Short mmCIF file of C-alpha atoms in Angstrom, two decimals:
data_model
loop_
_atom_site.label_atom_id
_atom_site.label_comp_id
_atom_site.label_asym_id
_atom_site.label_seq_id
_atom_site.Cartn_x
_atom_site.Cartn_y
_atom_site.Cartn_z
CA VAL A 1 -33.51 -10.56 -16.25
CA HIS A 2 -35.40 -8.85 -19.05
CA PRO A 3 -35.51 -10.46 -22.49
CA TRP A 4 -33.34 -8.50 -24.91
CA HIS A 5 -36.29 -7.55 -27.13
CA GLN A 6 -38.05 -5.85 -24.20
CA LEU A 7 -35.19 -3.44 -23.48
CA ALA A 8 -36.01 0.07 -24.63
CA GLY A 9 -33.43 2.16 -26.44
CA PRO A 10 -29.89 1.21 -27.50
CA LEU A 11 -28.19 -1.54 -25.50
CA ARG A 12 -25.42 -0.18 -23.30
CA PHE A 13 -23.50 -3.43 -23.46
CA SER A 14 -20.25 -4.54 -25.02
CA ASN A 15 -17.91 -7.48 -24.70
CA GLU A 16 -15.03 -5.02 -25.03
CA PRO A 17 -13.90 -3.04 -21.94
CA SER A 18 -14.25 0.73 -21.97
CA VAL A 19 -10.82 2.26 -22.40
CA ASP A 20 -11.44 5.97 -22.16
CA SER A 21 -14.00 8.53 -21.08
CA SER A 22 -15.66 8.58 -24.53
CA THR A 23 -16.86 4.98 -24.06
CA GLU A 24 -17.70 5.23 -20.38
CA MET A 25 -20.98 3.56 -19.48
CA GLU A 26 -23.41 5.01 -16.97
CA GLY A 27 -22.69 3.62 -13.52
CA GLU A 28 -19.46 1.95 -14.62
CA LEU A 29 -16.78 1.60 -11.93
CA SER A 30 -13.44 2.81 -13.22
CA ARG A 31 -10.59 0.35 -13.48
CA ARG A 32 -8.09 2.96 -14.67
CA VAL A 33 -5.15 4.18 -12.61
CA LEU A 34 -2.97 7.19 -13.44
CA ALA A 35 0.68 6.33 -12.84
CA LEU A 36 3.07 9.22 -12.20
CA TYR A 37 6.75 9.40 -13.09
CA ASP A 38 9.34 12.20 -13.11
CA SER A 39 11.49 12.76 -16.21
CA SER A 40 13.92 14.87 -14.16
CA GLU A 41 15.09 11.49 -12.80
CA THR A 42 17.42 9.35 -14.89
CA ILE A 43 18.36 5.71 -15.34
CA GLU A 44 21.68 4.29 -16.51
CA GLU A 45 21.69 2.57 -19.90
CA GLU A 46 24.27 1.37 -22.43
CA ASP A 47 24.24 2.92 -25.88
CA ASP A 48 25.13 1.08 -29.12
CA ASP A 49 28.82 1.59 -28.33
CA HIS A 50 28.37 0.02 -24.85
CA LYS A 51 28.93 3.37 -23.17
CA VAL A 52 26.89 4.12 -20.06
CA ILE A 53 24.52 7.04 -20.59
CA LEU A 54 21.88 8.67 -18.39
CA ARG A 55 18.40 8.30 -19.88
CA PRO A 56 15.57 10.50 -18.58
CA ILE A 57 12.78 8.43 -17.04
CA ASP A 58 9.80 7.91 -19.34
CA SER A 59 6.81 5.58 -19.29
CA GLU A 60 8.85 2.69 -20.74
CA VAL A 61 11.33 2.62 -17.85
CA ALA A 62 9.19 4.10 -15.06
CA LEU A 63 9.16 2.04 -11.87
CA VAL A 64 5.39 1.56 -12.09
CA HIS A 65 5.76 0.03 -15.56
CA ARG A 66 8.80 -2.08 -14.69
CA LEU A 67 7.50 -3.45 -11.39
CA ALA A 68 3.85 -2.67 -10.67
CA GLU A 69 1.96 -2.88 -13.95
CA LEU A 70 2.06 -6.69 -14.17
CA PRO A 71 0.29 -7.27 -10.83
CA LEU A 72 -2.04 -4.34 -11.57
CA ASN A 73 -3.06 -5.82 -14.93
CA ASN A 74 -3.54 -9.19 -13.25
CA LEU A 75 -5.97 -7.48 -10.87
CA GLY A 76 -7.91 -6.09 -13.83
CA ILE A 77 -6.45 -2.56 -13.65
CA ALA A 78 -5.47 -0.54 -16.72
CA VAL A 79 -2.61 1.96 -16.32
CA ASP A 80 -2.01 5.33 -17.98
CA TYR A 81 1.08 7.48 -17.43
CA HIS A 82 1.81 11.14 -16.74
CA ASP A 83 5.11 12.99 -16.34
CA VAL A 84 5.04 15.35 -13.32
CA ASN A 85 8.01 17.18 -14.86
CA SER A 86 5.93 18.24 -17.87
CA GLY A 87 4.93 21.53 -16.25
CA GLN A 88 1.26 20.73 -15.78
CA LEU A 89 -0.89 18.27 -13.90
CA PRO A 90 -4.10 16.70 -15.25
CA ASP A 91 -7.21 18.83 -14.78
CA ALA A 92 -10.43 17.75 -13.08
CA GLN A 93 -12.12 16.73 -16.35
CA THR A 94 -9.21 14.48 -17.32
CA MET A 95 -9.15 12.88 -13.88
CA LYS A 96 -12.82 11.86 -13.94
CA LYS A 97 -12.03 8.52 -15.58
CA TYR A 98 -9.44 7.48 -12.98
CA ARG A 99 -10.08 5.42 -9.88
CA ALA A 100 -6.71 6.19 -8.34
CA VAL A 101 -3.32 7.84 -8.64
CA LEU A 102 -0.16 5.76 -8.20
CA SER A 103 3.30 7.29 -7.78
CA TRP A 104 6.68 5.57 -7.66
CA TYR A 105 9.75 7.83 -7.73
CA SER A 106 13.42 7.10 -7.15
CA ASP A 107 14.27 10.35 -5.36
CA ASN A 108 12.58 12.98 -3.22
CA LYS A 109 12.76 16.07 -5.42
CA MET A 110 10.71 17.37 -8.32
CA ARG A 111 10.06 20.47 -10.39
CA GLU A 112 7.06 21.93 -8.55
CA PRO A 113 6.53 20.05 -5.28
CA VAL A 114 4.10 22.58 -3.78
CA ALA A 115 1.65 22.45 -6.69
CA TYR A 116 2.05 18.70 -6.83
CA LEU A 117 1.23 18.08 -3.16
CA GLN A 118 -1.78 20.38 -3.35
CA TRP A 119 -2.99 18.50 -6.45
CA LEU A 120 -2.44 15.14 -4.73
CA ALA A 121 -4.50 16.14 -1.70
CA GLN A 122 -7.22 17.42 -4.06
CA GLN A 123 -7.47 13.98 -5.69
CA VAL A 124 -8.30 12.42 -2.33
CA ALA A 125 -10.79 15.19 -1.58
CA GLU A 126 -12.56 14.34 -4.85
CA GLY A 127 -12.88 10.69 -3.85
CA ARG A 128 -9.88 9.29 -5.69
CA ARG A 129 -7.42 6.94 -4.02
CA VAL A 130 -3.72 7.79 -3.87
CA VAL A 131 -1.05 5.10 -3.54
CA VAL A 132 2.54 6.14 -2.81
CA MET A 133 5.34 3.63 -3.34
CA GLU A 134 8.66 4.08 -1.54
CA THR A 135 8.90 7.87 -1.54
CA LEU A 136 6.58 10.85 -1.74
CA GLY A 137 8.99 12.43 -4.24
CA ALA A 138 8.32 16.02 -3.18
CA PHE A 139 10.45 16.86 -0.14
CA HIS A 140 12.56 19.31 -2.22
CA ASN A 141 12.44 21.10 -5.55
CA LEU A 142 15.12 20.62 -8.22
CA GLU A 143 17.20 23.40 -6.61
CA GLU A 144 17.18 21.40 -3.35
CA LEU A 145 14.96 23.94 -1.55
CA PRO A 146 12.88 22.10 1.07
CA THR A 147 9.11 21.86 0.79
CA ASP A 148 6.86 23.25 3.52
CA PRO A 149 6.59 20.42 6.11
CA ASP A 150 2.91 21.19 6.59
CA LEU A 151 2.24 20.33 2.93
CA ILE A 152 4.13 17.06 3.27
CA ALA A 153 2.19 16.21 6.42
CA ALA A 154 -1.10 17.09 4.70
CA ALA A 155 -0.32 14.76 1.79
CA PHE A 156 0.30 11.81 4.12
CA GLU A 157 -2.72 12.78 6.21
CA ALA A 158 -4.90 12.58 3.10
CA ILE A 159 -4.01 8.91 2.55
CA GLY A 160 -4.41 7.92 6.20
CA GLY A 161 -1.07 8.57 7.87
CA THR A 162 0.28 11.13 10.30
CA TYR A 163 3.90 11.96 9.49
CA LEU A 164 5.98 12.59 12.58
CA GLY A 165 9.46 12.66 11.05
CA ASN A 166 12.15 11.22 13.38
CA TRP A 167 14.02 9.99 10.31
CA THR A 168 17.20 7.95 10.67
CA ASP A 169 19.36 5.81 8.41
CA ASP A 170 21.15 4.14 11.31
CA GLY A 171 20.13 0.54 10.71
CA SER A 172 21.53 -0.56 14.07
CA VAL A 173 18.61 1.11 15.90
CA ILE A 174 15.79 0.02 13.53
CA ALA A 175 13.85 -3.15 14.37
CA VAL A 176 10.60 -4.87 13.39
CA ALA A 177 7.81 -4.12 15.85
CA GLU A 178 4.99 -5.95 14.06
CA SER A 179 4.63 -7.75 10.71
CA ASN A 180 1.72 -9.25 8.77
CA ASN A 181 3.38 -12.38 7.41
CA ASP A 182 0.53 -13.02 4.97
CA VAL A 183 1.56 -9.86 3.09
CA MET A 184 5.22 -9.27 3.94
CA GLY A 185 7.99 -11.63 2.79
CA PHE A 186 6.29 -12.45 -0.53
CA GLU A 187 9.28 -13.28 -2.79
CA GLN A 188 11.99 -11.96 -0.50
CA ALA A 189 12.15 -12.00 3.29
CA LEU A 190 12.32 -8.75 5.22
CA PRO A 191 15.90 -7.46 5.34
CA ASN A 192 18.02 -8.15 8.40
CA ARG A 193 19.01 -4.48 8.42
CA PHE A 194 16.73 -1.65 7.33
CA GLU A 195 17.98 1.31 5.30
CA GLN A 196 15.86 3.94 7.00
CA TYR A 197 13.11 4.73 9.48
CA GLN A 198 10.37 7.35 9.33
CA HIS A 199 7.68 7.76 11.95
CA PHE A 200 4.07 7.32 10.81
CA GLN A 201 0.87 6.79 12.73
CA THR A 202 -2.21 5.52 10.92
CA THR A 203 -5.93 5.76 11.49
CA ALA A 204 -7.95 2.91 13.00
CA GLU A 205 -9.52 2.12 9.62
CA SER A 206 -6.14 1.43 8.00
CA LYS A 207 -4.69 -2.04 7.42
CA VAL A 208 -1.09 -2.01 8.65
CA TYR A 209 1.25 -4.62 7.17
CA LEU A 210 4.53 -3.66 8.83
CA LYS A 211 5.58 -1.60 11.83
CA LEU A 212 9.18 -0.61 12.57
CA GLU A 213 10.53 0.94 15.74
CA ARG A 214 13.65 2.76 16.91
CA THR A 215 15.33 1.00 19.79
CA ASP A 216 16.81 4.34 20.89
CA MET A 217 13.36 6.00 21.21
CA LYS A 218 10.30 5.34 23.32
CA GLU A 219 6.85 4.99 21.69
CA SER A 220 8.43 4.84 18.24
CA ALA A 221 6.29 2.11 16.61
CA SER A 222 5.82 3.33 13.01
CA SER A 223 3.39 2.07 10.38
CA VAL A 224 5.59 1.92 7.28
CA ALA A 225 3.26 -0.08 5.02
CA TRP A 226 -0.49 0.40 5.08
CA SER A 227 -3.66 0.63 3.01
CA GLY A 228 -6.97 2.27 3.75
CA PRO A 229 -10.10 3.80 2.21
CA HIS A 230 -8.05 6.64 0.66
CA GLY A 231 -5.13 4.63 -0.78
CA GLY A 232 -1.92 3.35 0.71
CA TYR A 233 1.80 3.75 1.32
CA VAL A 234 4.89 1.54 1.34
CA MET A 235 8.13 3.01 2.66
CA ASN A 236 11.43 2.75 0.82
CA SER A 237 13.37 -0.55 1.09
CA ILE A 238 10.38 -2.72 2.04
CA ALA A 239 8.48 -2.81 -1.28
CA GLN A 240 11.04 -4.78 -3.27
CA SER A 241 14.67 -5.87 -3.21
CA GLU A 242 17.23 -6.02 -6.01
CA THR A 243 19.84 -8.75 -5.62
CA ARG A 244 22.61 -10.03 -7.84
CA LEU A 245 22.15 -13.42 -9.48
CA GLY A 246 25.27 -14.29 -11.47
CA GLU A 247 25.79 -11.46 -13.95
CA ARG A 248 22.25 -10.13 -13.60
CA TYR A 249 20.27 -8.24 -11.01
CA VAL A 250 16.90 -9.72 -10.04
CA VAL A 251 14.06 -7.78 -8.43
CA ARG A 252 11.97 -9.62 -5.85
CA TRP A 253 8.88 -8.30 -4.08
CA ILE A 254 9.05 -8.03 -0.30
CA ILE A 255 5.43 -6.93 0.04
CA ASN A 256 2.81 -9.00 -1.78
CA PRO A 257 1.79 -6.58 -4.58
CA PHE A 258 -1.40 -8.46 -5.42
CA LEU A 259 -2.79 -8.23 -1.88
CA PHE A 260 -1.46 -4.72 -1.26
CA PHE A 261 -2.80 -3.14 -4.48
CA GLU A 262 -6.10 -4.98 -4.09
CA ASP A 263 -6.58 -3.39 -0.67
CA ALA A 264 -5.13 0.03 -1.51
CA LEU A 265 -7.29 0.37 -4.63
CA GLY A 266 -10.41 -1.05 -2.96
CA ILE A 267 -11.02 -3.74 -5.58
CA GLU A 268 -11.24 -6.86 -3.41
CA GLY A 269 -13.70 -9.31 -4.93
CA TRP A 270 -13.98 -7.46 -8.25
CA PRO A 271 -14.30 -9.69 -11.33
CA ARG A 272 -11.14 -9.85 -13.40
CA ALA A 273 -9.74 -11.77 -16.33
CA ASP A 274 -8.44 -15.28 -15.65
CA PHE A 275 -5.39 -15.71 -17.85
CA THR A 276 -5.41 -19.50 -17.47
CA THR A 277 -8.88 -20.30 -18.81
CA LEU A 278 -11.06 -19.63 -21.84
CA ASN A 279 -14.80 -20.29 -21.55
CA GLY A 280 -14.17 -22.33 -18.42
CA ARG A 281 -11.49 -24.52 -19.98
CA ARG A 282 -7.81 -24.47 -19.10
CA VAL A 283 -5.66 -22.69 -21.68
CA PHE A 284 -2.38 -24.19 -22.89
CA TYR A 285 0.03 -22.04 -24.89
CA LEU A 286 3.54 -22.94 -26.05
CA HIS A 287 5.80 -20.79 -28.20
CA ILE A 288 9.48 -21.23 -29.01
CA ASP A 289 11.58 -18.21 -29.96
CA GLY A 290 13.97 -18.68 -32.87
CA ASP A 291 17.08 -17.10 -31.36
CA GLY A 292 19.82 -19.70 -31.04
CA MET A 293 18.21 -22.18 -33.44
CA GLY A 294 21.46 -22.72 -35.31
CA THR A 295 23.66 -22.97 -32.20
CA ILE A 296 25.29 -26.37 -31.58
CA THR A 297 23.76 -27.98 -28.50
CA LYS A 298 25.88 -29.02 -25.51
CA LEU A 299 23.89 -32.26 -25.30
CA ASP A 300 25.93 -33.96 -28.03
CA TYR A 301 28.05 -31.11 -29.46
CA LYS A 302 26.95 -31.86 -33.03
CA THR A 303 23.19 -31.28 -33.34
CA THR A 304 21.79 -27.76 -33.62
CA CYS A 305 19.45 -26.51 -30.91
CA GLY A 306 16.71 -26.24 -33.53
CA GLY A 307 17.23 -29.91 -34.41
CA VAL A 308 16.94 -30.94 -30.75
CA ILE A 309 13.72 -28.95 -30.33
CA LEU A 310 12.27 -30.51 -33.48
CA ARG A 311 13.27 -34.07 -32.53
CA ASP A 312 12.74 -34.14 -28.75
CA VAL A 313 10.05 -31.55 -28.12
CA ILE A 314 7.82 -30.95 -31.12
CA LYS A 315 7.92 -34.53 -32.44
CA GLY A 316 8.26 -35.94 -28.93
CA TYR A 317 5.03 -34.49 -27.54
CA ASP A 318 1.62 -34.27 -29.14
CA LEU A 319 1.04 -30.64 -28.16
CA PRO A 320 0.17 -27.52 -30.18
CA VAL A 321 3.18 -25.25 -30.53
CA THR A 322 4.32 -22.24 -32.53
CA ALA A 323 7.94 -21.43 -33.30
CA SER A 324 9.61 -18.39 -34.82
CA VAL A 325 12.77 -18.26 -36.91
CA VAL A 326 15.31 -15.50 -37.52
CA VAL A 327 15.82 -15.61 -41.28
CA GLY A 328 19.14 -13.80 -41.14
CA ARG A 329 20.52 -16.46 -38.80
CA ILE A 330 19.36 -19.61 -40.65
CA ALA A 331 19.21 -18.71 -44.35
CA PRO A 332 22.40 -19.58 -46.28
CA PRO A 333 24.47 -16.80 -47.93
CA PRO A 334 23.95 -14.35 -49.48
CA TYR A 335 20.67 -13.90 -47.57
CA GLY A 336 21.88 -14.90 -44.14
CA GLN A 337 24.54 -16.60 -42.07
CA GLY A 338 23.01 -20.07 -41.82
CA SER A 339 22.99 -23.26 -43.87
CA LEU A 340 20.69 -25.48 -45.91
CA LEU A 341 20.43 -27.84 -42.91
CA GLU A 342 19.08 -25.05 -40.73
CA MET A 343 16.62 -24.12 -43.46
CA ASP A 344 15.41 -27.74 -43.57
CA VAL A 345 14.85 -27.71 -39.79
CA ALA A 346 12.89 -24.45 -40.07
CA ARG A 347 10.75 -25.85 -42.88
CA ALA A 348 10.09 -29.00 -40.86
CA LEU A 349 8.85 -26.87 -37.96
CA SER A 350 6.23 -25.32 -40.23
CA LEU A 351 5.00 -28.76 -41.40
CA ILE A 352 4.50 -30.25 -37.93
CA HIS A 353 0.96 -29.81 -36.58
#
């Protein structure tokens, strides 16, 4: 290691990560992934009048953001977004800063599937990885005209899979042929009945996590989840599962996203931030949100929730804590809907250290 004063020229070093091509350092390995979504798809939402409306997909509700960005960030990956329905795809200069392309669509049609599939294959040819979650998204255009099967096959071929078709949604003839239990069944077990089957064969250099077969066909073992040196693929219905829990729907991963993305992006063993430590010491962080502070607790039906937190948690444990308050909920009229008692609790929170 050379002493700092012996280094010639400006130091190409920073404790801040590079975030775009303008700050790229020579020899730096990119940690950026371009996530693709399609604004021709929609998601149901409730408006202010509780009416269900169809909202075009954007980066805030894209499946990559909702499901994949957390494990990707945990692996040290930064994510940017691009809408394939915008009428243009990123050029070669823009793509230089990206390690990989990640797509996650909810249907199999898009505005310009031919140009898209050609662009996708070009990314692999230029040394970029391509990861496809659940569906390729380009089997038809928006007018439902089918895409050339050779282009579809070429796209899968680029990421290490030969697409043979043989599609069926008859779950009674779909069975598990082989499963890597270290990767599959992460938060949710494999389903007892599969929604669909497609026939894929992978190269010898690919890691295969799940194979399905058709019991009504011979030699039908299909690699439906794999990673390799050019990216990876996970077929629909085996990436994650949405189940009802009371009045809510909860998403659980079937495939382990940390292991899958690590392999598919080729970042195994890369250094990454440890969110639990700072300078080698374990980090403790506690924050209490102020919503519900003035609500009467069900513990004794007379004390406010804020009072219980103050008495039993903050005063009860010698731990650093921050707490927020909603002024409109605790301040007495005319400023809010609360009382002087709630204001006293809030003030006490600010005095406890």
